[in-house]
């Protein structure tokens, strides 16, 4: 079976999720290719999508418009990628699997493909395809109707969510949406775009041969962390992204220090890009920055005793699953896809959104009564193996091809 995955990049959270599934497809014998707008890996099966003649970089990529009243990113549904090239990809493939492709594939290309007989599957990384362009609605439910009025865009914005959503409602037809989380799957089913569509849930998987436990004390020393203290990891692709909840950390640290009498008794390890104000954290903090090498990232996870994810809104973040694979339990707010995978008392704990006191209490529970890293790893082997996820997709493709 010839499978064409189409995304924005081969790196970043969504890009790496797409790349690892593509690699697993190849390992399991599928004729799989991954087409991207931005290519960085040296792999023949990952192919850069050319621009239209006479254009260079895509002018319609993610933008935070001047009149947007929040920092919610938007995409327009337009693209400068060559439509003839994309059409040749469609013709050569048995199944097209769209990933985070808001820049690589325009709404009009999606329209053309969704009105043909060949299966079109869209694995969602966020809400962008089912809204008027916002990647996360931040509690707004207007995507269930017509995205009007939009609370995130000012009246003078060049971006009109109503126009984007209305265009998609008129043009798009047969699409099978796949959500990594039940949370996002439910949002798709309630949206005006996805209400009459086939919606499936297939969780993201992890390469268990890459993300695996390393000796915790050895890794702590490598990152100059005190091996006698518990290490709390906070990580994200961009740690100062408002959705990642860094704003809750200063209060949480103060609760640990003052209420639980833990001052100078733990360390915090911050992994990811961005530049949050770490001076707000009254504790021992080590910052790695962005770690590109995935084996090194697994070692950084292994230097930690607990991963703390006070995320505000998210699908099923890689940092959560990768922590599990390295045997590290996760403490998080019960939002998005977290309840799908965090099993209290087994691989972590959940706190009510956005109760920082409860989050601190659950964190203290895991410090005082550490969950077994061996058990967390065993849970991962049974529940989040990328090989199992690839099989689920293969079964879906076969079902759709002969439907």
XYZ file of C-alpha atoms in Angstrom:
403
model
C 0.000 0.000 0.000
C 1.304 3.452 -0.953
C 0.805 5.985 1.846
C 1.580 9.696 1.475
C 1.796 11.665 4.716
C 1.791 15.443 4.252
C 2.878 17.866 6.944
C 4.538 21.189 7.605
C 7.932 20.026 8.889
C 9.877 16.972 10.014
C 10.650 18.522 13.408
C 8.712 20.070 16.280
C 5.963 18.298 18.184
C 3.596 17.650 15.281
C 6.426 17.074 12.815
C 8.161 14.491 14.977
C 4.858 12.696 15.612
C 4.361 12.432 11.859
C 7.962 11.417 11.164
C 8.060 8.617 13.729
C 4.792 7.154 12.387
C 6.128 7.381 8.832
C 9.305 5.569 9.899
C 7.230 2.858 11.537
C 5.122 2.486 8.373
C 8.345 1.893 6.425
C 9.592 -0.593 9.036
C 6.340 -2.538 8.750
C 6.591 -2.774 4.978
C 4.367 0.046 3.703
C 5.476 2.128 0.733
C 5.387 5.324 2.780
C 6.574 8.827 1.913
C 6.442 11.967 4.034
C 6.040 15.291 2.205
C 6.885 18.494 4.085
C 7.234 22.225 3.585
C 10.420 22.330 5.683
C 12.840 19.381 5.490
C 15.819 18.919 7.807
C 16.392 15.139 7.908
C 18.617 13.303 5.442
C 16.076 10.717 4.334
C 15.046 9.894 0.763
C 11.509 9.047 1.896
C 11.043 12.571 3.316
C 10.423 14.939 0.410
C 10.225 18.721 0.363
C 7.152 20.166 -1.357
C 8.119 22.761 -3.975
C 6.587 26.229 -4.099
C 4.515 27.585 -6.903
C 6.576 28.967 -9.764
C 7.806 32.422 -8.833
C 7.336 32.131 -5.066
C 9.761 31.338 -2.279
C 8.758 30.878 1.354
C 5.073 30.364 1.991
C 3.524 33.770 2.738
C 0.543 32.299 4.557
C 2.215 30.474 7.415
C 1.168 30.753 11.052
C 0.637 34.395 11.978
C -0.151 36.295 15.135
C -1.941 39.246 13.643
C -1.603 42.702 15.167
C -5.283 42.961 15.946
C -5.515 39.574 17.683
C -6.470 40.167 21.298
C -4.739 37.000 22.593
C -1.623 35.066 21.562
C -3.634 32.318 19.842
C -1.960 31.439 16.499
C -4.049 31.413 13.323
C -3.631 29.951 9.861
C -5.554 31.074 6.817
C -6.127 27.866 4.871
C -4.080 29.254 1.976
C -0.744 27.959 0.705
C 2.002 28.816 -1.781
C 2.892 25.153 -2.342
C 2.728 23.823 -5.905
C -0.756 22.322 -6.485
C 0.417 20.290 -9.501
C 3.054 18.570 -7.383
C 0.504 17.827 -4.675
C -1.888 16.444 -7.273
C 0.834 14.069 -8.483
C 1.287 12.895 -4.879
C -2.432 12.215 -4.676
C -2.456 10.294 -7.953
C 0.497 8.101 -6.945
C -0.873 7.158 -3.511
C -3.477 4.732 -2.247
C -4.111 6.801 0.874
C -3.242 10.391 1.772
C -2.681 11.085 5.456
C -2.723 14.790 6.255
C -0.818 15.798 9.372
C -0.200 19.345 10.626
C -0.417 20.647 7.080
C -2.073 24.056 7.307
C 0.769 25.658 5.345
C 1.543 22.805 2.961
C -1.998 22.070 1.723
C -4.608 24.741 1.025
C -8.323 24.451 1.718
C -8.864 24.215 -2.042
C -6.577 21.195 -2.424
C -8.369 19.552 0.510
C -11.644 20.294 -1.257
C -10.509 18.636 -4.477
C -9.297 15.515 -2.672
C -12.278 15.249 -0.349
C -14.621 15.071 -3.310
C -12.881 12.052 -4.848
C -13.228 8.366 -4.049
C -9.724 7.778 -2.682
C -9.463 7.816 1.157
C -8.421 11.143 2.694
C -7.420 10.827 6.360
C -6.491 13.775 8.558
C -4.628 13.171 11.810
C -5.182 16.267 13.932
C -2.463 17.865 16.018
C -4.697 20.735 17.097
C -8.052 22.355 16.309
C -6.990 24.383 13.246
C -8.804 22.281 10.576
C -12.148 22.431 12.424
C -12.142 26.163 13.254
C -11.850 29.403 11.357
C -8.092 29.126 11.721
C -7.261 29.231 15.438
C -5.118 26.312 16.554
C -6.762 26.200 19.964
C -10.039 27.942 20.750
C -9.092 28.668 24.402
C -12.612 27.811 25.548
C -14.486 29.470 22.684
C -17.204 27.237 21.169
C -18.087 29.344 18.135
C -16.445 26.751 15.862
C -19.600 24.725 16.539
C -21.476 27.230 14.367
C -19.769 29.910 12.230
C -16.855 31.389 14.252
C -18.595 34.748 14.570
C -17.915 36.934 16.418
C -14.373 35.750 17.117
C -13.054 36.646 20.600
C -9.436 36.362 19.467
C -9.448 38.622 16.418
C -10.098 42.338 16.426
C -12.568 43.971 14.040
C -9.802 45.408 11.850
C -7.920 42.134 11.364
C -7.056 40.960 7.857
C -7.991 37.493 9.053
C -11.689 36.598 9.010
C -12.403 33.289 10.801
C -16.018 33.328 9.588
C -14.883 33.420 5.969
C -12.403 30.568 6.470
C -14.910 28.345 8.256
C -17.665 29.091 5.759
C -15.331 28.241 2.880
C -14.484 24.886 4.444
C -18.134 24.084 5.108
C -18.960 24.688 1.446
C -15.941 22.946 -0.092
C -14.953 20.003 2.081
C -16.693 16.657 1.722
C -15.391 13.181 2.647
C -12.649 13.362 5.284
C -11.878 10.804 7.965
C -10.601 12.723 10.976
C -8.280 10.889 13.369
C -7.711 12.394 16.788
C -4.912 11.319 19.149
C -7.173 12.117 22.112
C -10.795 11.594 23.045
C -10.958 15.281 24.014
C -10.116 16.512 20.518
C -12.236 13.794 18.931
C -15.255 15.060 20.850
C -14.505 18.618 19.709
C -14.366 17.454 16.082
C -17.720 15.693 16.429
C -19.294 18.825 17.915
C -17.849 21.177 15.294
C -19.778 22.420 12.293
C -17.073 20.952 10.027
C -16.759 17.538 11.671
C -20.338 16.949 12.758
C -21.162 14.791 9.727
C -17.677 13.298 9.292
C -16.166 9.952 10.269
C -14.144 10.585 13.439
C -11.731 8.030 14.932
C -9.373 8.081 17.909
C -5.872 6.627 17.529
C -3.450 7.726 20.209
C 0.056 8.901 19.445
C 2.745 6.287 19.982
C 6.366 6.421 21.131
C 9.528 4.777 19.789
C 10.298 2.628 22.815
C 13.779 1.803 21.526
C 14.649 5.516 21.612
C 12.773 6.682 24.681
C 13.794 4.303 27.417
C 15.056 4.590 30.997
C 18.677 5.413 31.716
C 20.377 5.297 35.109
C 18.802 8.195 37.004
C 21.788 9.069 39.200
C 24.194 9.003 36.270
C 21.952 11.322 34.262
C 21.469 13.666 37.218
C 25.219 14.060 37.526
C 25.459 14.664 33.781
C 23.122 17.652 34.129
C 24.809 18.823 37.354
C 21.771 17.915 39.418
C 22.015 16.799 43.030
C 21.354 13.022 42.956
C 20.047 13.149 46.537
C 17.189 15.514 45.616
C 14.043 14.750 43.613
C 14.085 16.418 40.188
C 10.890 17.892 38.733
C 10.910 18.274 34.950
C 8.933 20.954 33.124
C 9.115 20.735 29.346
C 7.564 21.937 26.110
C 8.662 22.796 22.586
C 8.299 26.427 23.683
C 8.180 26.692 27.451
C 6.865 30.256 27.373
C 3.856 29.319 25.216
C 0.891 30.460 27.323
C -0.858 27.084 26.807
C 1.980 25.279 28.588
C 1.152 26.861 31.933
C 4.520 28.229 33.037
C 2.555 31.009 34.747
C 1.457 28.483 37.400
C 4.994 27.481 38.363
C 5.906 30.433 40.634
C 2.830 29.860 42.810
C 3.385 26.108 42.832
C 7.033 26.535 43.869
C 6.000 28.867 46.679
C 3.456 26.308 47.920
C 6.102 23.582 47.921
C 8.580 25.830 49.702
C 6.343 27.381 52.331
C 3.365 25.085 52.903
C 5.133 21.743 52.374
C 8.457 22.919 53.849
C 10.434 21.785 50.789
C 12.676 24.804 50.193
C 16.102 23.619 48.923
C 14.880 20.005 48.968
C 14.218 19.553 45.226
C 15.414 20.753 41.826
C 13.587 21.823 38.673
C 14.819 20.838 35.200
C 13.414 22.931 32.326
C 13.609 21.464 28.811
C 12.589 23.325 25.653
C 12.905 26.536 23.709
C 11.647 29.948 24.715
C 12.771 32.355 27.399
C 10.453 32.363 30.429
C 11.344 34.494 33.431
C 13.076 31.888 35.566
C 13.825 34.491 38.243
C 10.194 34.020 39.273
C 11.019 30.504 40.502
C 12.367 30.514 44.035
C 14.196 27.195 43.700
C 17.184 25.465 42.120
C 16.578 25.552 38.336
C 18.586 23.944 35.537
C 17.763 24.865 31.930
C 18.808 22.681 28.992
C 17.184 24.668 26.197
C 15.892 22.789 23.175
C 17.318 19.263 22.866
C 17.246 18.160 19.237
C 18.826 14.712 19.624
C 16.089 12.332 20.741
C 18.434 9.922 22.501
C 19.813 12.833 24.505
C 16.261 13.947 25.237
C 15.551 10.493 26.675
C 18.578 10.899 28.945
C 17.255 14.246 30.139
C 13.874 12.692 30.940
C 15.711 9.944 32.816
C 17.435 12.545 35.000
C 14.007 13.440 36.364
C 11.844 11.827 39.020
C 8.554 13.481 38.002
C 7.384 15.366 34.912
C 5.142 18.327 35.769
C 2.758 19.479 33.017
C 0.487 22.318 34.177
C -0.787 22.700 30.604
C -3.874 24.812 29.987
C -5.012 23.316 26.668
C -3.371 20.544 24.672
C -4.074 17.452 22.646
C -1.783 14.570 23.667
C 1.662 16.128 24.152
C 4.783 14.175 23.232
C 6.542 15.215 26.439
C 3.921 13.321 28.448
C 4.225 10.097 26.448
C 8.007 10.274 26.163
C 8.278 10.737 29.928
C 6.236 7.576 30.460
C 8.461 5.659 28.045
C 11.495 6.701 30.099
C 9.775 5.489 33.257
C 8.996 8.972 34.571
C 5.510 9.548 36.053
C 3.529 12.653 35.050
C 1.606 15.087 37.243
C -0.742 17.329 35.253
C -3.994 19.205 35.164
C -6.851 17.043 33.922
C -7.173 18.753 30.522
C -7.133 17.728 26.863
C -5.737 14.265 26.294
C -4.145 13.924 29.745
C -7.017 11.833 31.210
C -6.632 9.403 28.282
C -3.191 8.303 29.425
C -2.456 9.449 32.990
C -3.524 6.650 35.337
C -3.565 7.942 38.947
C -1.438 5.793 41.206
C 0.044 3.905 38.248
C 1.917 6.354 36.027
C 1.104 9.739 37.553
C -1.549 11.963 39.075
C -4.145 14.450 37.805
C -5.334 17.676 39.415
C -8.482 19.677 38.730
C -7.948 22.491 36.223
C -6.447 24.959 37.287
C -6.148 24.308 40.976
C -2.481 24.982 41.760
C -2.874 23.874 45.383
C -4.228 20.488 44.288
C -1.487 20.202 41.666
C 1.139 20.900 44.331
C -0.481 18.319 46.611
C -0.402 15.648 43.880
C 3.209 16.524 43.147
C 4.110 16.183 46.830
C 2.349 12.791 46.893
C 4.596 11.557 44.094
C 7.694 12.913 45.836
C 6.846 11.272 49.165
C 5.613 8.011 47.630
C 7.468 7.598 44.320
C 5.749 5.552 41.662
C 7.824 2.681 40.309
C 9.756 3.653 37.193
C 9.768 0.006 36.176
C 5.964 -0.104 36.379
C 5.611 3.141 34.401
C 7.840 1.711 31.697
C 5.880 -1.555 31.595
C 2.654 0.415 31.231
C 4.237 2.270 28.302
C 5.278 -0.950 26.584
C 1.702 -2.166 26.754
C -0.118 1.051 25.879
C 1.919 3.552 23.814
C 4.147 1.536 21.491
C 4.429 3.284 18.097
C 4.352 -0.152 16.406
C 0.843 -0.765 17.731
C -0.329 2.653 16.572
C 0.998 2.009 13.064
C -0.978 -1.231 12.924
C -4.145 0.662 13.875
C -3.542 3.088 11.010
C -2.836 0.251 8.573
C -6.109 -1.407 9.571
C -7.930 1.909 9.043
C -6.350 2.406 5.623
C -7.335 -1.113 4.559
C -10.882 -0.589 5.800
C -11.246 2.676 3.890
C -9.586 1.402 0.715
C -12.058 -1.472 0.327
C -15.091 0.300 1.779
